[in-house]
PDB file of C-alpha atoms in Angstrom:
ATOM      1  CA  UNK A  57       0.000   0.000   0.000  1.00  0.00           C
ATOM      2  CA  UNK A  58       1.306   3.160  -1.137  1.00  0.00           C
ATOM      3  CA  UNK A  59       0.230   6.506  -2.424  1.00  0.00           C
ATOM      4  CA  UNK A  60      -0.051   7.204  -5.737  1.00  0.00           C
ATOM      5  CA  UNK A  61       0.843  11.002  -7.539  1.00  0.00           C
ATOM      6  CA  UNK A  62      -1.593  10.889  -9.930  1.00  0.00           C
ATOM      7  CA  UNK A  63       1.013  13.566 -12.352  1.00  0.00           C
ATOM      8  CA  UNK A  64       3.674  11.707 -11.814  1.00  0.00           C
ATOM      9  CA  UNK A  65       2.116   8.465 -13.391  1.00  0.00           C
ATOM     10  CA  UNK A  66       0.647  10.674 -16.270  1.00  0.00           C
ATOM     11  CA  UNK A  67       4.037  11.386 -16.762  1.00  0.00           C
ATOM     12  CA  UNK A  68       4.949   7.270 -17.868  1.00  0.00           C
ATOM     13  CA  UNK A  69       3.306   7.445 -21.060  1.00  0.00           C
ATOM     14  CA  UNK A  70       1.867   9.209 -24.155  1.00  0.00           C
ATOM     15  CA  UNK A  71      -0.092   7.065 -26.291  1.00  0.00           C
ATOM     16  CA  UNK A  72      -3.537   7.691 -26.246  1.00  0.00           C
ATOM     17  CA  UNK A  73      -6.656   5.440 -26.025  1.00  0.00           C
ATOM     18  CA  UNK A  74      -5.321   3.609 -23.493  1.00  0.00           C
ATOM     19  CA  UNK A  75      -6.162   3.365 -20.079  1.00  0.00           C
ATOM     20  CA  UNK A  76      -3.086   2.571 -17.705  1.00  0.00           C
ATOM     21  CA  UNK A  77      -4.031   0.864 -14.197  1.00  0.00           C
ATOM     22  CA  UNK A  78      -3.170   2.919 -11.318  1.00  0.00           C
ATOM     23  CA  UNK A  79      -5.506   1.695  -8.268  1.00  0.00           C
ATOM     24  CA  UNK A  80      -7.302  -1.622  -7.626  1.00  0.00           C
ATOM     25  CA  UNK A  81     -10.438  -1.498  -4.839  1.00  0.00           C
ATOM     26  CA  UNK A  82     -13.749  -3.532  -4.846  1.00  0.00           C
ATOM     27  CA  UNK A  83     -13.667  -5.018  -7.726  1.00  0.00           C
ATOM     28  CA  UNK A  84     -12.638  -1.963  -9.562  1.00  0.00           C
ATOM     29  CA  UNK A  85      -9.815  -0.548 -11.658  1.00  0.00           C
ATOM     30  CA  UNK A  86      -8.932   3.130 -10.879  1.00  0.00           C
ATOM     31  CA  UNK A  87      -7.217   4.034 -14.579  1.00  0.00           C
ATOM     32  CA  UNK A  88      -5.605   6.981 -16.188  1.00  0.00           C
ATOM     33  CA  UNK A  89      -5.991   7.777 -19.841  1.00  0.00           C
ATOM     34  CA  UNK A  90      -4.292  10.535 -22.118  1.00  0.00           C
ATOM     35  CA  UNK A  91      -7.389  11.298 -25.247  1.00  0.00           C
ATOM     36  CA  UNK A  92      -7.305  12.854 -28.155  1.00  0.00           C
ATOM     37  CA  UNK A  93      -9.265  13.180 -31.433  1.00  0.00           C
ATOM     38  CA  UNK A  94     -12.778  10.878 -31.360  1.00  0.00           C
ATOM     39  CA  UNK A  95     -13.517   7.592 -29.728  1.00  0.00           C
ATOM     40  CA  UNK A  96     -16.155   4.984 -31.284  1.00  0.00           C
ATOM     41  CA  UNK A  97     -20.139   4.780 -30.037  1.00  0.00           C
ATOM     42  CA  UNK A  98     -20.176   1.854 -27.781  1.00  0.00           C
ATOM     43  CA  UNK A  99     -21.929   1.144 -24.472  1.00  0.00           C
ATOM     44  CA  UNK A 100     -21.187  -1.321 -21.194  1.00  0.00           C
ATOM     45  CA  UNK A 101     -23.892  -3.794 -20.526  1.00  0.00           C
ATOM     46  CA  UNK A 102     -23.446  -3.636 -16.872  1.00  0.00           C
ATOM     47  CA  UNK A 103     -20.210  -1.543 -15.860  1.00  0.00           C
ATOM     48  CA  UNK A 104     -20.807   2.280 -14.477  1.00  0.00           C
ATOM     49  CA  UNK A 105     -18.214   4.537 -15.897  1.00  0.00           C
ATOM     50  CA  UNK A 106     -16.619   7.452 -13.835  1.00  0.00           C
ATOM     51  CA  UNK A 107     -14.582  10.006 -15.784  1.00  0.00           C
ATOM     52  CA  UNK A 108     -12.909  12.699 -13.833  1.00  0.00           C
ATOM     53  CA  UNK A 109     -11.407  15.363 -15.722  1.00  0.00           C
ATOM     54  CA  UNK A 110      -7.981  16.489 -15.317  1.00  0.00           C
ATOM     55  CA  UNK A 111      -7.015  18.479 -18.228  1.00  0.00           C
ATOM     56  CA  UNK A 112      -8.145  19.383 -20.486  1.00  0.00           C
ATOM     57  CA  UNK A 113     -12.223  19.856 -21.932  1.00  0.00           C
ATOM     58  CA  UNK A 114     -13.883  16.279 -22.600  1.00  0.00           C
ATOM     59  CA  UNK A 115     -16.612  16.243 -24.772  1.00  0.00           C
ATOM     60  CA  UNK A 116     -18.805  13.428 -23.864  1.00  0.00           C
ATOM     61  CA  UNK A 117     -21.305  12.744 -26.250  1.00  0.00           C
ATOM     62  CA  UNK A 118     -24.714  10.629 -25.769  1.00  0.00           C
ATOM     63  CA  UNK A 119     -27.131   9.961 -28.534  1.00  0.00           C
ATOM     64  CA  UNK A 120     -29.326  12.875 -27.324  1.00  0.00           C
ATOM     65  CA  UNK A 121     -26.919  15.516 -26.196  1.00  0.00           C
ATOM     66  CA  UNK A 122     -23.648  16.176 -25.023  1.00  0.00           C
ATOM     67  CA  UNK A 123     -22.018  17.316 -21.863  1.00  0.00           C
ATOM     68  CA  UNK A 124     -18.755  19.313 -21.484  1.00  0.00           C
ATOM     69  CA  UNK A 125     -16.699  18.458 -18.913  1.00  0.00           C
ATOM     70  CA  UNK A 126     -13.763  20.675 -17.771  1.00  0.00           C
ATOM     71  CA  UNK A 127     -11.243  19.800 -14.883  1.00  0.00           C
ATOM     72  CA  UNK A 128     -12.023  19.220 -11.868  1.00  0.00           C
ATOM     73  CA  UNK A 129     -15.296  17.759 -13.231  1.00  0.00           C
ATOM     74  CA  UNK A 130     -16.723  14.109 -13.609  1.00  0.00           C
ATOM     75  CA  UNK A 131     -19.408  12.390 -15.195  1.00  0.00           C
ATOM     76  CA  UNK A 132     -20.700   8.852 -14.227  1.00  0.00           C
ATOM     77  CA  UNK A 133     -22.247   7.124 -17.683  1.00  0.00           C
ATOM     78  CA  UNK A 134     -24.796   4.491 -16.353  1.00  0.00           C
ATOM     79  CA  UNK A 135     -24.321   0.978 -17.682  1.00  0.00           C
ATOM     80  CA  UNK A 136     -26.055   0.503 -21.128  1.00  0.00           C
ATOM     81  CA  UNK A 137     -26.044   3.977 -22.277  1.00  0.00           C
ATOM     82  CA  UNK A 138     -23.629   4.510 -25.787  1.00  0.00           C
ATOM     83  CA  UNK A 139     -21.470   7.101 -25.223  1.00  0.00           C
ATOM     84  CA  UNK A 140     -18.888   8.615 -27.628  1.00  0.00           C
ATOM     85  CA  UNK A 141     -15.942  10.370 -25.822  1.00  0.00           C
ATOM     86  CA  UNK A 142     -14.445  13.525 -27.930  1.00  0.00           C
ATOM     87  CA  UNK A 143     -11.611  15.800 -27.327  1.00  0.00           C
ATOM     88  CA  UNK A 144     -10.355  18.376 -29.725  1.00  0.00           C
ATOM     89  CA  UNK A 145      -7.081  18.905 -27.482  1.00  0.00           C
ATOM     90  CA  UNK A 146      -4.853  16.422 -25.216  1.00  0.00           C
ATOM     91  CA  UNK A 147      -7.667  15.588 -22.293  1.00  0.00           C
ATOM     92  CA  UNK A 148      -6.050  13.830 -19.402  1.00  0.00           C
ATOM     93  CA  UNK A 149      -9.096  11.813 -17.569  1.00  0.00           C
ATOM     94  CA  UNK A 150      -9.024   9.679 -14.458  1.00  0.00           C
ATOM     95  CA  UNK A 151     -11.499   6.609 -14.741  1.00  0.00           C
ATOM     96  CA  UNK A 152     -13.200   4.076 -12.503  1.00  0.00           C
ATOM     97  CA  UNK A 153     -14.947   0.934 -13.483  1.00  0.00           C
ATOM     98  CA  UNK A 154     -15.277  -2.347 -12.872  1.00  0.00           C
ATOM     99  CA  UNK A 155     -11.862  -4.852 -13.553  1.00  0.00           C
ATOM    100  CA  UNK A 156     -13.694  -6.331 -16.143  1.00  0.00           C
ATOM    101  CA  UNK A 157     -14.412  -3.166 -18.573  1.00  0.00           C
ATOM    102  CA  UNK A 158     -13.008  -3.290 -21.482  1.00  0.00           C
ATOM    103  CA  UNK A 159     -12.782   0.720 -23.130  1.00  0.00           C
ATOM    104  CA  UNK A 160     -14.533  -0.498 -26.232  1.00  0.00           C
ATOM    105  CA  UNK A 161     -17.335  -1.922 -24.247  1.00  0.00           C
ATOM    106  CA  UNK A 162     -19.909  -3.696 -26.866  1.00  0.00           C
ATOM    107  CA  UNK A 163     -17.909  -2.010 -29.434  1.00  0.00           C
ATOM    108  CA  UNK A 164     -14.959  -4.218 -29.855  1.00  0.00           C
ATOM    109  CA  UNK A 165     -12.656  -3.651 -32.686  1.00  0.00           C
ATOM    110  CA  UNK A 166      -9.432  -2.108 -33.381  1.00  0.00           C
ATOM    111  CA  UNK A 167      -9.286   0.270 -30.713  1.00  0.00           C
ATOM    112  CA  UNK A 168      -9.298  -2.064 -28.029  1.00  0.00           C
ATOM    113  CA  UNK A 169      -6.957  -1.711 -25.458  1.00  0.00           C
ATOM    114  CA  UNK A 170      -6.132  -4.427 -22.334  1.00  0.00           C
ATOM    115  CA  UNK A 171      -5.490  -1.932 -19.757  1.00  0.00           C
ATOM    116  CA  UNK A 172      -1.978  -2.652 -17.929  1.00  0.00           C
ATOM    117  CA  UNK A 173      -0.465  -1.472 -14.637  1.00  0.00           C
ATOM    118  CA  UNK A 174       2.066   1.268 -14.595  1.00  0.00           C
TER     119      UNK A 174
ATOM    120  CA  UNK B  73     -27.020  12.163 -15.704  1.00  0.00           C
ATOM    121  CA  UNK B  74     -25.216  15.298 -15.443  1.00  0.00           C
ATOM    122  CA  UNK B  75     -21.650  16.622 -14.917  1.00  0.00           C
ATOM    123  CA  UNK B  76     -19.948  17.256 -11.113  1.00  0.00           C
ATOM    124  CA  UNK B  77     -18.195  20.158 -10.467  1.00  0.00           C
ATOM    125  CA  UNK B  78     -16.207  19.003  -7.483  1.00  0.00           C
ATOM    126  CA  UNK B  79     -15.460  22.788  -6.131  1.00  0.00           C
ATOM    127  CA  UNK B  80     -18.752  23.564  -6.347  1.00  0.00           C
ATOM    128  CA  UNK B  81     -20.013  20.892  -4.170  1.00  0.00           C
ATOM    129  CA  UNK B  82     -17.126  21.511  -1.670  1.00  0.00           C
ATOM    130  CA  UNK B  83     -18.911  25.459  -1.592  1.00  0.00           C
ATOM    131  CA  UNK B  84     -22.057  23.642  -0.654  1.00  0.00           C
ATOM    132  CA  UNK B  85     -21.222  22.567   2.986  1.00  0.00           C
ATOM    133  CA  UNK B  86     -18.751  23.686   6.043  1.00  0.00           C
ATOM    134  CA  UNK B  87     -19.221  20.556   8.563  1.00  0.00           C
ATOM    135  CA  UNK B  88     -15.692  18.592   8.953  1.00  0.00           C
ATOM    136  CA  UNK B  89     -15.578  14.954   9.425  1.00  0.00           C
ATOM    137  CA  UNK B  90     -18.970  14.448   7.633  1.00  0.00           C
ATOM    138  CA  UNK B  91     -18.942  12.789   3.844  1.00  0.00           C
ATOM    139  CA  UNK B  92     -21.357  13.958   1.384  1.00  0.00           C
ATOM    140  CA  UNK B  93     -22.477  11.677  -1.644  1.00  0.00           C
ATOM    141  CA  UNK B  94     -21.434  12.913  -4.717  1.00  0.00           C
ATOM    142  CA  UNK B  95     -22.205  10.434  -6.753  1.00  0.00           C
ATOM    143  CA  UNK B  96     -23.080   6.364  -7.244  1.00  0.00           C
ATOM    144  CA  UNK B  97     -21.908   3.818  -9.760  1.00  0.00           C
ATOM    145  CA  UNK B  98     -21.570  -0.041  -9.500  1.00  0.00           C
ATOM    146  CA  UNK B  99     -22.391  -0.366  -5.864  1.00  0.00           C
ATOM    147  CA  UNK B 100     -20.123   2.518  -4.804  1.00  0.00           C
ATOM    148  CA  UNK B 101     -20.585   5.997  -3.601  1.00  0.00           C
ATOM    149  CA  UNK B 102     -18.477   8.593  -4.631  1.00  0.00           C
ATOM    150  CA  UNK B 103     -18.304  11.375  -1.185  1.00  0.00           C
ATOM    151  CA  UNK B 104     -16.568  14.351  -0.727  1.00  0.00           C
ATOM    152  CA  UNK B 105     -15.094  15.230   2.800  1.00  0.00           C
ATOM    153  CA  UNK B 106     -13.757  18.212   4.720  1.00  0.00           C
ATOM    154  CA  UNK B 107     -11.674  17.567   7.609  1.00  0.00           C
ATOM    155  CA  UNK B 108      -9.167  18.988  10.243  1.00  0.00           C
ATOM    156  CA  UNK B 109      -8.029  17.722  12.997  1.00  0.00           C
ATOM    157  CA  UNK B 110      -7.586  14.080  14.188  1.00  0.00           C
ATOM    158  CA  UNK B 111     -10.165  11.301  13.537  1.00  0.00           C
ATOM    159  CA  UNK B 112     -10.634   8.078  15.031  1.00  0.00           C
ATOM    160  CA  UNK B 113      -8.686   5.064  14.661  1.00  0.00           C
ATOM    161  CA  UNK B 114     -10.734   2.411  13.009  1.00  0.00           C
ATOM    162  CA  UNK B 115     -10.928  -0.070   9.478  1.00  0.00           C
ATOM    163  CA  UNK B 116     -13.354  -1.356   7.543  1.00  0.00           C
ATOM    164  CA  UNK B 117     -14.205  -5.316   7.344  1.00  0.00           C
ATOM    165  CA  UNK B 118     -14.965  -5.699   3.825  1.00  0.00           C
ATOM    166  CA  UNK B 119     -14.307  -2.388   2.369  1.00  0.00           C
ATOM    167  CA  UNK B 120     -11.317  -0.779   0.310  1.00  0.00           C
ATOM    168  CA  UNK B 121     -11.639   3.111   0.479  1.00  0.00           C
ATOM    169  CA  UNK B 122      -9.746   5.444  -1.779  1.00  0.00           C
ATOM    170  CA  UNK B 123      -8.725   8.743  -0.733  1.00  0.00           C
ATOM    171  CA  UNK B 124      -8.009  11.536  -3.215  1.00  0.00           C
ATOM    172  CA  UNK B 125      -6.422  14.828  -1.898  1.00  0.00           C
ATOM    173  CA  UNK B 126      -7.759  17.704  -3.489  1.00  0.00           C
ATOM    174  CA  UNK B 127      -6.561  20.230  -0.971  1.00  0.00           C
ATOM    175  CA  UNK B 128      -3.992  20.428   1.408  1.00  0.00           C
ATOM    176  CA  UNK B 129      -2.280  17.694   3.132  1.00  0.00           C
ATOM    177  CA  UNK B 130      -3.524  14.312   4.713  1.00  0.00           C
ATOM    178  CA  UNK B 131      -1.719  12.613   6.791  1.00  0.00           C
ATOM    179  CA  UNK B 132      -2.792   8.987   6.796  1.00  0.00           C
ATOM    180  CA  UNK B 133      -1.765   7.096  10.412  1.00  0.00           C
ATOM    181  CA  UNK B 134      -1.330   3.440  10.282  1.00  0.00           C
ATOM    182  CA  UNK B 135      -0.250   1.320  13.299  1.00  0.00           C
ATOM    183  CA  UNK B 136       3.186   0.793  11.344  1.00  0.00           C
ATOM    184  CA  UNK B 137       3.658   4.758   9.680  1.00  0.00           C
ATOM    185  CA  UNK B 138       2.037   7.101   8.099  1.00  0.00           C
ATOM    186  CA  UNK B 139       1.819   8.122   4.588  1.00  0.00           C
ATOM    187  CA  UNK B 140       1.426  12.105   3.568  1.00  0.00           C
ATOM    188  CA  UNK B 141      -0.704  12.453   1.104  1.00  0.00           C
ATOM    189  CA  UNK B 142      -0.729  15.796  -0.828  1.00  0.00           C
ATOM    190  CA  UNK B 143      -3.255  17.068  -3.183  1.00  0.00           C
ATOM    191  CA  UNK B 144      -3.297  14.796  -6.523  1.00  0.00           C
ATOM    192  CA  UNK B 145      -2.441  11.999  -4.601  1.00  0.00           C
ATOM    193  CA  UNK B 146      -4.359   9.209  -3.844  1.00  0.00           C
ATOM    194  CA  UNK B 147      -4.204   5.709  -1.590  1.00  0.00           C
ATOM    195  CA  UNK B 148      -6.445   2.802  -1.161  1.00  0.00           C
ATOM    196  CA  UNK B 149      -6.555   1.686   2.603  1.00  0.00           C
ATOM    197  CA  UNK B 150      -7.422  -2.044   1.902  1.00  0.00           C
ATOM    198  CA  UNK B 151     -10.226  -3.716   4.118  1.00  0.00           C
ATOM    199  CA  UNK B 152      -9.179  -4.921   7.782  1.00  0.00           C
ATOM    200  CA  UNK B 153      -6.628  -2.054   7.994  1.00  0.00           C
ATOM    201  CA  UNK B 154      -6.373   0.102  10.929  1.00  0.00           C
ATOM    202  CA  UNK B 155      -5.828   3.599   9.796  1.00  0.00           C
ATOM    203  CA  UNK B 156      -6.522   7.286  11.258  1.00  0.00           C
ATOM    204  CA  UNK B 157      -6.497  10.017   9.203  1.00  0.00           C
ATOM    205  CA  UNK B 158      -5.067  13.161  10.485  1.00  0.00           C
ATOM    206  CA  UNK B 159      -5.413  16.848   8.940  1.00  0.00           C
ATOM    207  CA  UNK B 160      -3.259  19.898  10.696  1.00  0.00           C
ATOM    208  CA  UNK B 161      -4.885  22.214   7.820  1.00  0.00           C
ATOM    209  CA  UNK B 162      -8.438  22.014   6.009  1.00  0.00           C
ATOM    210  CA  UNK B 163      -8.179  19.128   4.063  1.00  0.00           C
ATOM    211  CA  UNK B 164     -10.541  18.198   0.849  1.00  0.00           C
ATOM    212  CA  UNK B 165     -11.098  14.799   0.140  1.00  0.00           C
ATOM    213  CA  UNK B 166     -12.969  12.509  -2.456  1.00  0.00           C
ATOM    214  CA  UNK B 167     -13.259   9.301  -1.421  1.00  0.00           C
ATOM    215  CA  UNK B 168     -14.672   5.900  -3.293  1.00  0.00           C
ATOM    216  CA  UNK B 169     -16.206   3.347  -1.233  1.00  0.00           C
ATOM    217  CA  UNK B 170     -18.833   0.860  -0.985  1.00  0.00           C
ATOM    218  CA  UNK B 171     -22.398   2.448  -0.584  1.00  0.00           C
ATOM    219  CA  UNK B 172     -22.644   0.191   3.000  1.00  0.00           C
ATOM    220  CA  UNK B 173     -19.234   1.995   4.195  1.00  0.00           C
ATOM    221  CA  UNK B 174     -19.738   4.092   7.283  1.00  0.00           C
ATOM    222  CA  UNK B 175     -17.082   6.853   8.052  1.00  0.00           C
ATOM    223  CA  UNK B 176     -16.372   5.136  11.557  1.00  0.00           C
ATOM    224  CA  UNK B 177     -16.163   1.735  10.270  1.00  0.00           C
ATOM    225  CA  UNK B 178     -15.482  -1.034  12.741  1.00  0.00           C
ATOM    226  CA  UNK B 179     -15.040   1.979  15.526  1.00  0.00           C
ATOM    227  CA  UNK B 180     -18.863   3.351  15.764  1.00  0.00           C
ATOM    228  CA  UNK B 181     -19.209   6.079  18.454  1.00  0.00           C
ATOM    229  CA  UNK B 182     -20.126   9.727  18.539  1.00  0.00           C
ATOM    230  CA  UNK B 183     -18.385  10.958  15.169  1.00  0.00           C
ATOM    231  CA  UNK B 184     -19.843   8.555  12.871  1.00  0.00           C
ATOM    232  CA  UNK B 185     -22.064  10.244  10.280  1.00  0.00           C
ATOM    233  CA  UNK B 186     -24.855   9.235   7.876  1.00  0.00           C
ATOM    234  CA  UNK B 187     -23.693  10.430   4.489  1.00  0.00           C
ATOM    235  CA  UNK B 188     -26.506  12.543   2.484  1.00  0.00           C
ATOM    236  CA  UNK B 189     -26.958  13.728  -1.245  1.00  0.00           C
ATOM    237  CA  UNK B 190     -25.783  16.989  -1.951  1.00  0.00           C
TER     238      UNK B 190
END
């Protein structure tokens, strides 16, 4: 058990789209990921999403709307509901979900990551 | 579903020592906390907790050491560990935990708090 600098781990890697492990607790991964550019439409069947801003404006888009969400921010997407994430500059986003999410969700495809410690 | 603003929230209430729900996903609550001073010694059977700093500094007791944590840190005080937390400033918190988690855990007594919406 040790802390964990949240910059300082930011700090171990670049490439974006894919979420870095940084916390484990309940059954749940807390992750880091570096976005940029547009995700793809997909949804979890039974996974809550938490996405704390850090940097950075995220554009989460839904099928109805779309919320903004600058730092110090978050936004929990309920399980089952497609979400698109967007960001037009580097975002920097903490995230919490279940060990079993996958960032694709129901999705799948190319831009699937397996999320790894750092 | 809508966006948190975590500052704004933390304008929203004074008390120390006394959690306020935030937000919910996948069995967990996410809380905010002000505190200062010294709390009670005390762990939680089945629950991991995660404790963000947001402002100032925490300084986490365990029987063994203590751990600072400053804001943009974060640790996870695993289930069946004894652990105090300690503030000599203000200190903001966010904390994950299990929506059955009381603040006093295994400890009870006069400080331990229902946690409400806010």
């Amino acid at each position: 058990m040790d802390k964990v600098n949240v910059a300082e781990k930011f700090a171990l890697f670049d490439e974006k789209w894919a979420p870095k492990i940084v916390g484990e607790l309940n059954g749940q991964y807390v992750k880091l990921v570096k976005v940029q550019g547009e995700f793809v439409w997909h949804s979890h069947q039974a996974e809550d999403e938490l996405f704390l801003v850090l940097r950075g404006r995220l554009r989460m888009r839904f099928r109805e709307r779309e919320i903004l969400i600058d730092p110090g921010e978050f936004v929990i997407v309920p399980r089952g509901t497609e979400h698109c994430p967007v960001a037009d500059e580097e975002v920097h986003v903490l995230l919490l979900e279940p060990k079993t999410t996958l960032n694709t969700g129901s999705a799948g495809g190319e831009r699937t990551r397996q999320a790894e410690w750092i």
